[in-house]
Coordinates of C-alpha atoms and ligand atoms in Angstrom, one line a residue:
X1 CA 13.2 -11.1 23.8
X2 CA 15.0 -10.7 20.5
X3 CA 14.5 -7.7 18.3
X4 CA 13.3 -8.1 14.7
X5 CA 16.8 -7.3 13.4
X6 CA 18.4 -9.9 15.7
X7 CA 15.9 -12.6 14.5
X8 CA 16.5 -11.5 10.9
X9 CA 20.3 -11.7 11.2
X10 CA 20.0 -15.3 12.5
X11 CA 18.0 -16.4 9.4
X12 CA 19.3 -19.3 7.3
X13 CA 18.7 -17.9 3.9
X14 CA 18.9 -20.1 0.8
X15 CA 20.6 -18.8 -2.3
X16 CA 18.1 -16.8 -4.3
X17 CA 18.9 -19.0 -7.3
X18 CA 17.4 -22.0 -5.3
X19 CA 14.3 -20.0 -4.3
X20 CA 13.8 -19.0 -8.0
X21 CA 14.3 -22.6 -9.1
X22 CA 11.8 -23.9 -6.6
X23 CA 9.0 -21.7 -8.1
X24 CA 9.9 -22.8 -11.6
X25 CA 11.9 -19.8 -12.8
X26 CA 14.7 -20.5 -15.3
X27 CA 18.2 -19.2 -14.6
X28 CA 18.0 -16.7 -17.5
X29 CA 14.7 -15.3 -16.1
X30 CA 16.3 -13.8 -13.0
X31 CA 18.9 -11.1 -12.5
X32 CA 20.8 -11.5 -9.3
X33 CA 21.4 -8.6 -6.9
X34 CA 23.9 -10.4 -4.7
X35 CA 23.2 -13.9 -3.5
X36 CA 19.8 -13.3 -1.7
X37 CA 17.9 -10.9 -4.0
X38 CA 16.9 -11.0 -7.6
X39 CA 14.8 -9.2 -10.1
X40 CA 12.5 -11.3 -12.3
X41 CA 12.2 -10.6 -16.0
X42 CA 8.8 -9.6 -17.2
X43 CA 9.4 -11.9 -20.1
X44 CA 8.4 -14.8 -17.8
X45 CA 4.8 -13.6 -18.5
X46 CA 5.0 -14.8 -22.1
X47 CA 5.9 -18.3 -20.9
X48 CA 3.3 -18.4 -18.2
X49 CA 0.4 -16.3 -19.3
X50 CA -1.9 -19.2 -20.2
X51 CA -1.2 -21.1 -16.9
X52 CA -4.2 -21.0 -14.5
X53 CA -3.8 -18.5 -11.6
X54 CA -3.3 -19.6 -8.1
X55 CA -5.6 -18.4 -5.3
X56 CA -5.4 -14.7 -4.3
X57 CA -5.6 -14.0 -0.6
X58 CA -5.7 -10.4 0.6
X59 CA -4.6 -9.5 4.1
X60 CA -6.2 -6.4 5.6
X61 CA -7.1 -5.1 9.0
X62 CA -9.5 -3.2 11.3
X63 CA -8.7 0.5 11.7
X64 CA -5.3 0.5 13.3
X65 CA -3.5 2.1 16.2
X66 CA -0.5 4.3 15.3
X67 CA 1.9 1.3 15.7
X68 CA 0.4 -0.8 12.9
X69 CA -1.6 -3.9 13.7
X70 CA 0.5 -6.6 12.1
X71 CA -0.8 -6.9 8.5
X72 CA 2.7 -7.4 7.1
X73 CA 3.6 -9.8 9.9
X74 CA 0.4 -11.8 9.3
X75 CA 0.9 -11.8 5.5
X76 CA 4.4 -13.2 5.9
X77 CA 3.4 -15.6 8.7
X78 CA 0.4 -17.0 6.7
X79 CA 2.7 -17.5 3.6
X80 CA 5.1 -19.4 5.8
X81 CA 2.3 -21.5 7.4
X82 CA 0.9 -22.4 4.0
X83 CA 4.3 -23.6 2.9
X84 CA 4.5 -25.6 6.1
X85 CA 1.3 -27.3 5.1
X86 CA 3.1 -28.2 1.8
X87 CA 1.1 -25.7 -0.2
X88 CA 3.0 -24.0 -3.0
X89 CA 2.6 -20.5 -1.6
X90 CA 4.1 -17.1 -2.2
X91 CA 3.9 -13.6 -0.7
X92 CA 3.7 -10.2 -2.4
X93 CA 4.4 -7.2 -0.3
X94 CA 5.2 -3.5 -0.8
X95 CA 8.7 -2.2 -0.5
X96 CA 9.5 0.0 2.4
X97 CA 10.2 3.7 2.1
X98 CA 13.2 5.2 3.9
X99 CA 11.1 8.0 5.3
X100 CA 9.0 6.1 7.8
X101 CA 11.9 3.6 8.3
X102 CA 14.1 6.5 9.6
X103 CA 11.2 8.3 11.2
X104 CA 8.7 6.7 13.5
X105 CA 7.9 3.2 12.4
X106 CA 11.2 1.5 11.7
X107 CA 11.4 -1.3 9.2
X108 CA 8.5 -2.7 7.3
X109 CA 9.3 -6.3 6.5
X110 CA 7.0 -8.0 8.9
X111 CA 8.1 -8.7 12.5
X112 CA 9.2 -11.3 15.0
X113 CA 9.4 -14.8 13.4
X114 CA 7.4 -13.7 10.4
X115 CA 9.7 -11.5 8.4
X116 CA 11.1 -11.2 4.9
X117 CA 14.9 -11.2 4.5
X118 CA 17.5 -9.9 4.0
X119 CA 15.7 -7.4 6.3
X120 CA 18.4 -4.8 6.3
X121 CA 18.6 -4.6 2.5
X122 CA 14.8 -4.6 2.0
X123 CA 14.5 -1.7 4.5
X124 CA 17.5 0.3 3.1
X125 CA 18.2 0.8 -0.6
X126 CA 17.1 -2.8 -1.6
X127 CA 17.5 -3.0 -5.4
X128 CA 17.3 0.7 -6.0
X129 CA 13.6 0.9 -7.1
X130 CA 12.9 4.0 -5.0
X131 CA 16.0 5.7 -6.3
X132 CA 14.8 5.0 -9.9
X133 CA 11.3 6.3 -9.2
X134 CA 12.7 9.5 -7.5
X135 CA 15.0 10.1 -10.5
X136 CA 12.3 9.5 -13.1
X137 CA 9.9 11.8 -11.3
X138 CA 12.6 14.5 -10.8
X139 CA 13.6 14.3 -14.5
X140 CA 10.0 15.3 -15.3
X141 CA 10.2 18.2 -12.9
X142 CA 13.6 19.3 -14.4
X143 CA 12.2 19.1 -17.9
X144 CA 9.2 21.1 -16.9
X145 CA 11.2 24.0 -15.4
X146 CA 13.6 23.9 -18.3
X147 CA 10.7 24.2 -20.7
X148 CA 9.5 27.3 -19.0
X149 CA 13.0 28.8 -18.8
X150 CA 13.6 28.1 -22.5
X151 CA 10.7 30.0 -23.8
X152 CA 7.6 28.1 -22.5
X153 CA 6.2 27.1 -25.9
X154 CA 3.4 25.1 -24.2
X155 CA 2.2 28.3 -22.5
X156 CA 2.4 26.7 -19.0
X157 CA 1.2 29.0 -16.2
X158 CA 3.9 28.7 -13.5
X159 CA 1.3 29.4 -10.8
X160 CA -0.8 26.3 -11.9
X161 CA 2.0 23.7 -11.8
X162 CA 0.8 20.6 -9.8
X163 CA 3.9 18.5 -10.0
X164 CA 6.2 18.8 -7.1
X165 CA 9.7 17.3 -6.7
X166 CA 10.2 14.1 -4.6
X167 CA 12.8 12.7 -2.2
X168 CA 12.6 9.4 -0.2
X169 CA 13.0 11.0 3.3
X170 CA 10.7 12.5 5.9
X171 CA 11.7 16.2 5.3
X172 CA 9.2 18.8 6.5
X173 CA 11.5 21.6 5.7
X174 CA 11.1 20.8 2.0
X175 CA 7.3 20.8 2.0
X176 CA 7.2 24.4 0.6
X177 CA 10.1 25.8 -1.3
X178 CA 10.9 28.6 -3.8
X179 CA 13.0 27.6 -6.8
X180 CA 14.8 29.5 -9.6
X181 CA 16.2 32.2 -7.4
X182 CA 19.5 33.9 -8.2
X183 CA 18.8 35.8 -11.4
X184 CA 18.0 35.3 -15.1
X185 CA 20.4 32.3 -15.7
X186 CA 19.0 30.3 -12.8
X187 CA 15.5 29.6 -14.3
X188 CA 12.1 31.1 -13.6
X189 CA 11.4 31.6 -9.9
X190 CA 8.3 30.0 -8.6
X191 CA 6.9 28.3 -5.5
X192 CA 7.5 24.6 -5.4
X193 CA 7.8 21.8 -2.8
X194 CA 8.7 18.2 -2.2
X195 CA 6.5 15.1 -1.6
X196 CA 8.0 11.8 -0.3
X197 CA 8.8 9.5 -3.2
X198 CA 6.1 7.0 -2.4
X199 CA 3.5 9.7 -2.9
X200 CA 4.7 10.3 -6.5
X201 CA 2.3 9.4 -9.2
X202 CA 5.2 7.6 -10.8
X203 CA 5.1 5.1 -8.0
X204 CA 1.4 4.5 -8.4
X205 CA 1.9 4.1 -12.1
X206 CA 4.8 1.6 -11.7
X207 CA 2.5 -0.4 -9.4
X208 CA -0.4 -0.5 -11.9
X209 CA 1.5 -0.8 -15.2
X210 CA 1.4 -4.2 -17.0
X211 CA 4.5 -3.8 -19.0
X212 CA 7.0 -1.1 -20.4
X213 CA 4.5 0.0 -23.1
X214 CA 1.7 0.5 -20.6
X215 CA 4.2 2.2 -18.2
X216 CA 5.3 4.6 -20.9
X217 CA 1.7 5.5 -21.9
X218 CA 0.6 6.1 -18.3
X219 CA 3.7 8.2 -17.5
X220 CA 2.9 10.3 -20.6
X221 CA -0.6 11.0 -19.1
X222 CA 0.8 12.6 -15.9
X223 CA -0.6 16.1 -15.7
X224 CA 2.2 18.4 -14.6
X225 CA 0.2 21.7 -14.6
X226 CA -2.1 23.8 -16.6
X227 CA -1.7 26.5 -19.3
X228 CA -2.8 30.1 -18.9
X229 CA -6.1 29.0 -20.5
X230 CA -6.5 26.2 -18.0
X231 CA -5.7 23.3 -20.3
X232 CA -3.8 20.3 -18.8
X233 CA -0.1 19.9 -19.8
X234 CA 1.2 16.3 -19.7
X235 CA 4.5 14.6 -19.4
X236 CA 4.1 13.4 -23.0
X237 CA 3.8 17.0 -24.2
X238 CA 7.2 17.6 -22.5
X239 CA 8.5 14.4 -24.2
X240 CA 9.6 13.1 -20.9
X241 CA 7.9 9.8 -20.7
X242 CA 10.3 7.8 -22.9
X243 CA 13.3 8.7 -20.7
X244 CA 11.3 8.2 -17.5
X245 CA 10.3 4.7 -18.6
X246 CA 14.0 4.1 -19.5
X247 CA 15.0 5.1 -16.0
X248 CA 12.4 2.6 -14.7
X249 CA 13.4 -0.3 -16.9
X250 CA 14.7 -2.4 -13.9
X251 CA 12.4 -0.9 -11.3
X252 CA 9.4 -2.4 -13.1
X253 CA 10.7 -5.9 -12.6
X254 CA 9.5 -7.6 -9.4
X255 CA 12.1 -8.2 -6.6
X256 CA 12.3 -11.8 -5.4
X257 CA 13.4 -12.5 -1.8
X258 CA 12.4 -15.1 0.9
X259 CA 11.0 -15.2 4.3
X260 CA 12.8 -16.4 7.5
X261 CA 11.5 -19.9 6.6
X262 CA 12.4 -19.6 2.9
X263 CA 9.0 -19.1 1.4
X264 CA 9.4 -17.1 -1.8
X265 CA 8.3 -13.4 -1.6
X266 CA 7.9 -10.6 -4.1
X267 CA 8.6 -7.2 -2.6
X268 CA 7.7 -4.7 -5.2
X269 CA 6.4 -1.1 -5.4
X270 CA 5.0 0.8 -2.4
X271 CA 2.5 3.6 -3.3
X272 CA 1.1 5.8 -0.4
X273 CA -2.1 4.4 1.0
X274 CA -3.7 7.8 1.2
X275 CA -3.3 9.7 -2.1
X276 CA -2.5 6.5 -3.9
X277 CA -3.9 2.9 -3.7
X278 CA -1.3 1.4 -1.2
X279 CA -0.7 -2.0 -2.7
X280 CA 2.3 -3.8 -4.2
X281 CA 2.7 -3.9 -8.0
X282 CA 0.3 -5.6 -10.3
X283 CA 3.2 -7.3 -12.1
X284 CA 4.4 -8.9 -8.8
X285 CA 0.8 -10.0 -7.9
X286 CA 0.1 -11.4 -11.4
X287 CA 3.4 -13.2 -11.6
X288 CA 3.0 -14.6 -8.1
X289 CA -0.4 -16.0 -9.1
X290 CA 1.3 -17.8 -12.0
X291 CA 4.2 -19.1 -9.9
X292 CA 2.2 -20.3 -6.9
X293 CA -1.0 -22.0 -5.8
X294 CA -1.6 -19.5 -3.0
X295 CA -0.5 -15.9 -3.2
X296 CA -0.8 -13.9 0.0
X297 CA -0.7 -10.1 -0.4
X298 CA -1.5 -7.0 1.6
X299 CA -3.1 -3.6 1.3
X300 CA -2.1 -0.6 3.4
X301 CA -4.1 1.0 6.3
X302 CA -7.5 -0.5 7.5
X303 CA -9.9 -2.4 5.3
X304 CA -12.2 0.7 4.8
X305 CA -9.3 2.3 2.8
X306 CA -6.8 -0.5 2.0
X307 CA -9.2 -3.3 1.0
X308 CA -11.6 -1.0 -0.7
X309 CA -8.8 0.5 -2.9
X310 CA -7.3 -3.0 -3.5
X311 CA -10.7 -4.1 -4.8
X312 CA -11.9 -1.0 -6.6
X313 CA -8.6 0.1 -8.1
X314 CA -6.0 -2.7 -8.3
X315 CA -8.4 -5.6 -8.9
X316 CA -10.5 -3.5 -11.3
X317 CA -7.5 -2.5 -13.4
X318 CA -5.7 -5.8 -13.4
X319 CA -8.8 -7.9 -13.6
X320 CA -7.8 -9.8 -10.4
X321 CA -10.4 -12.0 -8.6
X322 CA -9.5 -12.3 -4.9
X323 CA -10.4 -15.7 -3.4
X324 CA -10.3 -14.8 0.3
X325 CA -9.7 -12.0 2.7
X326 CA -7.8 -12.3 6.0
X327 CA -9.0 -9.5 8.3
X328 CA -6.4 -8.8 11.0
X329 CA -7.6 -7.6 14.4
X330 CA -5.7 -7.0 17.6
X331 CA -7.0 -6.9 21.1
X332 CA -5.1 -3.7 21.6
X333 CA -6.7 -1.8 18.7
X334 CA -10.2 -3.1 19.6
X335 CA -9.7 -1.8 23.1
X336 CA -8.6 1.5 21.7
X337 CA -11.8 1.6 19.6
X338 CA -13.6 1.0 23.0
X339 CA -12.1 4.2 24.4
X340 CA -8.9 3.0 26.1
X341 CA -5.9 5.3 26.2
X342 CA -2.9 4.4 24.2
X343 CA -0.8 4.0 27.3
X344 CA -3.3 1.6 29.0
X345 CA -3.6 -0.9 26.2
X346 CA -1.6 -3.6 28.0
X347 CA -4.2 -3.9 30.8
X348 CA -7.2 -6.3 30.5
X349 CA -10.4 -4.4 29.7
X350 CA -13.3 -6.6 28.6
X351 CA -15.8 -3.7 28.8
X352 CA -13.8 -1.6 26.3
X353 CA -13.4 -4.7 24.1
X354 CA -17.2 -5.1 24.0
X355 CA -17.6 -1.5 22.7
X356 CA -14.6 -1.6 20.4
X357 CA -15.6 -4.8 18.7
X358 CA -18.0 -2.7 16.6
X359 CA -15.1 -1.7 14.4
X360 CA -14.4 -5.3 13.5
X361 CA -18.1 -5.9 12.9
X362 CA -18.3 -3.1 10.4
X363 CA -15.2 -4.1 8.6
X364 CA -16.6 -7.7 8.3
X365 CA -19.8 -6.3 6.9
X366 CA -17.8 -4.3 4.4
X367 CA -15.7 -7.2 3.1
X368 CA -18.9 -9.1 2.6
X369 CA -20.2 -6.3 0.3
X370 CA -17.4 -7.2 -2.2
X371 CA -18.4 -10.9 -2.2
X372 CA -15.2 -12.3 -0.9
X373 CA -15.2 -14.9 1.9
X374 CA -13.2 -14.0 4.9
X375 CA -11.3 -15.3 8.0
X376 CA -10.6 -13.1 10.9
X377 CA -7.0 -13.4 12.3
X378 CA -6.6 -12.3 15.9
X379 CA -2.9 -11.2 15.9
X380 CA -1.8 -12.3 19.4
X381 CA 0.3 -9.8 21.4
X382 CA 2.2 -10.9 24.5
X383 CA -0.1 -8.6 26.6
X384 CA -3.4 -10.2 25.5
X385 CA -5.3 -12.2 28.2
X386 CA -7.1 -15.5 27.6
X387 CA -10.5 -13.8 28.5
X388 CA -9.9 -11.1 26.0
X389 CA -8.9 -13.5 23.2
X390 CA -11.9 -15.8 24.0
X391 CA -14.3 -12.8 23.9
X392 CA -13.2 -11.8 20.4
X393 CA -13.3 -15.4 19.1
X394 CA -16.8 -16.0 20.5
X395 CA -18.0 -12.7 19.0
X396 CA -16.7 -13.8 15.5
X397 CA -18.4 -17.1 15.9
X398 CA -21.7 -15.3 16.8
X399 CA -21.3 -13.3 13.6
X400 CA -20.8 -16.6 11.7
X401 CA -17.3 -15.7 10.6
X402 CA -14.4 -18.0 10.6
X403 CA -11.7 -16.9 13.1
X404 CA -8.2 -18.0 14.1
X405 CA -5.8 -16.9 16.8
X406 CA -2.6 -16.1 14.9
X407 CA 0.7 -16.3 16.8
X408 CA 3.1 -16.0 13.8
X409 CA 5.0 -13.1 15.4
X410 CA 6.2 -15.3 18.3
X411 CA 6.2 -18.7 16.6
X412 CA 6.5 -18.2 12.8
X413 CA 4.7 -20.8 10.7
X414 CA 3.8 -22.9 13.7
X415 CA 1.8 -20.0 15.1
X416 CA -0.2 -19.7 11.8
X417 CA -1.1 -23.3 10.9
X418 CA -4.7 -23.0 12.2
X419 CA -5.1 -19.8 10.2
X420 CA -3.6 -21.3 7.1
X421 CA -5.9 -24.4 7.4
X422 CA -9.0 -22.2 7.8
X423 CA -8.0 -20.0 4.8
X424 CA -7.5 -23.1 2.6
X425 CA -10.8 -24.6 3.8
X426 CA -12.6 -21.3 3.2
X427 CA -11.3 -21.1 -0.3
X428 CA -12.3 -24.7 -1.0
X429 CA -15.8 -24.4 0.5
X430 CA -16.9 -20.9 -0.2
X431 CA -16.6 -19.6 -3.7
X432 CA -15.7 -15.9 -4.1
X433 CA -18.3 -13.8 -5.9
X434 CA -16.1 -10.8 -6.1
X435 CA -17.5 -7.6 -7.4
X436 CA -16.4 -4.0 -7.3
X437 CA -18.4 -1.5 -5.3
X438 CA -19.4 1.0 -8.0
X439 CA -19.4 1.6 -11.8
X440 CA -16.5 3.9 -12.7
X441 CA -18.7 5.6 -15.3
X442 CA -21.0 7.0 -12.7
X443 CA -20.5 10.7 -11.7
X444 CA -17.7 11.6 -9.3
X445 CA -20.3 12.5 -6.6
X446 CA -22.1 9.2 -6.9
X447 CA -18.9 7.3 -6.7
X448 CA -17.6 9.1 -3.6
X449 CA -21.1 8.8 -2.0
X450 CA -21.1 5.0 -2.6
X451 CA -17.8 4.6 -0.7
X452 CA -18.7 7.0 2.1
X453 CA -22.2 5.6 2.8
X454 CA -21.6 1.9 2.1
X455 CA -18.1 1.5 3.5
X456 CA -17.6 4.2 6.1
X457 CA -21.2 4.3 7.2
X458 CA -21.6 8.0 6.6
X459 CA -24.9 9.8 6.3
X460 CA -23.7 11.7 3.3
X461 CA -20.9 13.6 1.7
X462 CA -20.3 17.4 1.8
X463 CA -18.3 18.7 -1.1
X464 CA -16.6 22.1 -0.4
X465 CA -16.8 24.8 -3.0
X466 CA -13.3 24.0 -4.1
X467 CA -14.2 20.3 -4.5
X468 CA -17.3 21.3 -6.5
X469 CA -15.3 23.4 -8.8
X470 CA -12.7 20.6 -9.2
X471 CA -15.6 18.3 -10.2
X472 CA -16.9 20.8 -12.8
X473 CA -13.4 21.2 -14.3
X474 CA -12.7 17.4 -14.4
X475 CA -16.1 16.8 -16.1
X476 CA -15.3 19.5 -18.7
X477 CA -11.9 17.9 -19.4
X478 CA -13.5 14.4 -19.7
X479 CA -11.4 13.2 -16.8
X480 CA -14.2 12.1 -14.5
X481 CA -14.8 8.5 -15.6
X482 CA -12.2 6.8 -13.3
X483 CA -12.3 5.0 -10.0
X484 CA -11.9 7.0 -6.8
X485 CA -8.9 6.9 -4.6
X486 CA -10.0 8.1 -1.2
X487 CA -7.5 10.0 0.9
X488 CA -8.7 9.7 4.5
X489 CA -7.4 9.1 8.0
X490 CA -6.7 5.4 8.6
X491 CA -7.6 5.6 12.3
X492 CA -11.3 6.0 11.9
X493 CA -14.1 4.8 9.6
X494 CA -15.0 8.5 9.4
X495 CA -12.7 11.4 8.2
X496 CA -12.2 12.4 11.8
X497 CA -9.3 10.4 13.5
X498 CA -10.9 10.8 16.9
X499 CA -14.1 9.0 16.1
X500 CA -13.3 5.4 16.9
X501 CA -15.3 2.2 17.0
X502 CA -18.2 2.3 14.5
X503 CA -19.1 6.0 14.3
X504 CA -22.7 7.0 13.5
X505 CA -24.4 10.2 12.3
X506 CA -21.5 11.8 10.5
X507 CA -20.8 13.3 7.1
X508 CA -17.6 13.0 5.1
X509 CA -16.2 16.3 3.9
X510 CA -14.4 16.2 0.6
X511 CA -12.2 19.3 0.3
X512 CA -10.5 18.7 -3.0
X513 CA -10.5 16.3 -6.0
X514 CA -7.3 15.8 -7.8
X515 CA -6.7 13.7 -10.9
X516 CA -3.9 11.2 -11.2
X517 CA -4.5 10.8 -14.9
X518 CA -1.5 8.4 -15.5
X519 CA -2.4 6.1 -12.6
X520 CA -6.0 6.3 -13.8
X521 CA -7.8 7.4 -10.6
X522 CA -9.3 10.5 -9.0
X523 CA -8.1 11.4 -5.6
X524 CA -10.8 12.6 -3.2
X525 CA -9.1 14.4 -0.3
X526 CA -10.7 14.6 3.1
X527 CA -9.2 16.1 6.2
X528 CA -5.5 17.0 6.3
X529 CA -3.6 14.6 4.1
X530 CA 0.2 14.6 4.4
X531 CA 2.3 13.9 1.3
X532 CA 5.6 14.8 3.0
X533 CA 5.9 13.5 6.6
X534 CA 8.2 15.0 9.2
X535 CA 10.6 13.3 11.7
X536 CA 9.6 12.9 15.3
X537 CA 11.7 14.4 18.1
X538 CA 13.7 11.3 18.5
X539 CA 13.7 9.6 15.0
X540 CA 14.1 5.9 14.7
X541 CA 17.4 6.8 12.9
X542 CA 18.9 8.0 16.1
X543 CA 18.9 4.4 17.4
X544 CA 20.5 2.9 14.3
X545 CA 24.2 2.0 13.9
X546 CA 26.7 -0.1 12.0
X547 CA 30.0 -1.5 13.3
X548 CA 33.4 -2.3 11.6
X549 CA 32.1 -5.8 10.7
X550 CA 29.1 -4.4 9.0
X551 CA 26.7 -5.5 11.7
X552 CA 23.6 -3.4 11.8
X553 CA 21.7 -2.5 14.9
X554 CA 18.6 -0.5 15.8
X555 CA 16.7 -1.2 12.5
X556 CA 14.0 -2.6 14.7
Ligands
ADP601 P1 1.2 -3.3 9.6 O1 1.6 -4.1 8.4 O2 -0.2 -3.5 10.0 O3 1.6 -1.9 9.6 P2 3.4 -4.7 10.8 O4 3.2 -6.1 10.5 O5 4.4 -3.9 10.1 O6 2.0 -3.9 10.8 O7 3.7 -4.6 12.4 C1 4.0 -3.4 13.0 C2 4.9 -3.6 14.2 O8 4.2 -4.4 15.2 C3 6.2 -4.4 13.9 O9 7.3 -3.8 14.5 C4 5.9 -5.8 14.4 O10 7.1 -6.5 14.8 C5 5.0 -5.6 15.6 N1 4.1 -6.7 15.8 C6 3.2 -7.2 14.8 N2 2.6 -8.2 15.4 C7 3.0 -8.4 16.7 C8 2.6 -9.3 17.7 N3 1.7 -10.2 17.6 N4 3.2 -9.1 18.9 C9 4.2 -8.1 19.1 N5 4.5 -7.3 18.1 C10 3.9 -7.4 16.9

């Protein structure tokens, strides 16, 4: 069996100029990065803003296993299959981070015969967006410490600084650091630390900003820390946001590439799915809707987190109206939800499946709460047996939900034709009545409770004393009327990763509430949330190589 990289290297890519032309872009509206990648000017918006939008399809999943369940693969495969049906379709995905790429997961550009290409470039430095975000963020950090060193006119309390530095690498040794050591001339010593770049608020902002003006305003609202009398200090007060926006002038433009079958794809922005909203940029999604009749996009983690944030944060801010949801389920993950050990997932186990299906049932119920019609896609793995597949398909039918067996990983578009047909039919026959889950003007407690009870199935929410004091402070500062971005384990509907299936009789514990004032949401932290991952004992990087001819291996 060929590896993802081998399949990607055999792709017959079209020149990016041709891909751009096919979706109606003019030569002056793209900037080429080599022959197979391009950035698209945001000026296109002026030309297309009155054109009706295409249909918006969100791909999400049940609670996953640690390997990922194939959301990106299904997104790409569905886009390819829609093209195969002669539909004018596009894909919008997140751009990968080097941290997980070099760490556990390897590349993040789909898999098998459903990938975006050039896969190596997309997974490595691509068009430099992550570099630009890292630099913009670290400029703010540098200006902050310089301000304190040069007299601290803003009266910033160095013990109340909330902005860390960032790097696009899994680097546990940098989680907690001390800076400014070495004497008077080296700055003011204080405790600091690093987050991974995709956890930067700058990334979340880039993904939510409509244009440069909006970007600059949002960057200006980033809270870097608090004064000695507990007042927030912002990037605008440090006069950093103009230069930050300048550093992001190209990063804000969506990147255009193609799939293995030449379907056009935007790969743009990649905020963390825990402390941020985990979706590609609003600009890419909105442009994609103008340039195609069907735009397939994806949200990180399972539907309880990813889809909820896609709806309640991204769609709310960008006024997007999703037309359909594709809910990806795998037999492997359903068996895991039924209690099967990770090592035993390749063995047939109908009993476990019967128990584990409860996770799919709850996620279906949740999607229905947002009023968007859905199709379940069973992402077929080579180890699935016919009896297992039929069981899941029959269950979906019993629930009255459209279902399709998707084999896009092994067969590309051919393996997704049934799914594509069912998605088109669903959109044509079932109008979407999309609505967000809660009113953002409600109290923080009410908003968190709505998500925990309605979506996770929790009995209630316990706020620790720290969270309660955060809420008081945020209310006092008038920073409480924003949507909630839940930071929770992706492996369970609850905040306990070991509670699989559809857990009952649990409370969610919120231990802290942070504000991302520039992005425009409040982050409710449950459990242990990692903003700087570490590398495993044998990192994926240890398998990667390049030869004299520039041929890359080991990148999955
Ligand atoms: P997600 O987007 O849910 O994290 P991905 O689409 O990135 O998941 O897939 C995760 C990994 O699983 C990739 O390496 C991909 O090649 C592999 N994969 C996805 N679907 C299948 C499948 N049906 N059979 C075998 N491997 C698959």
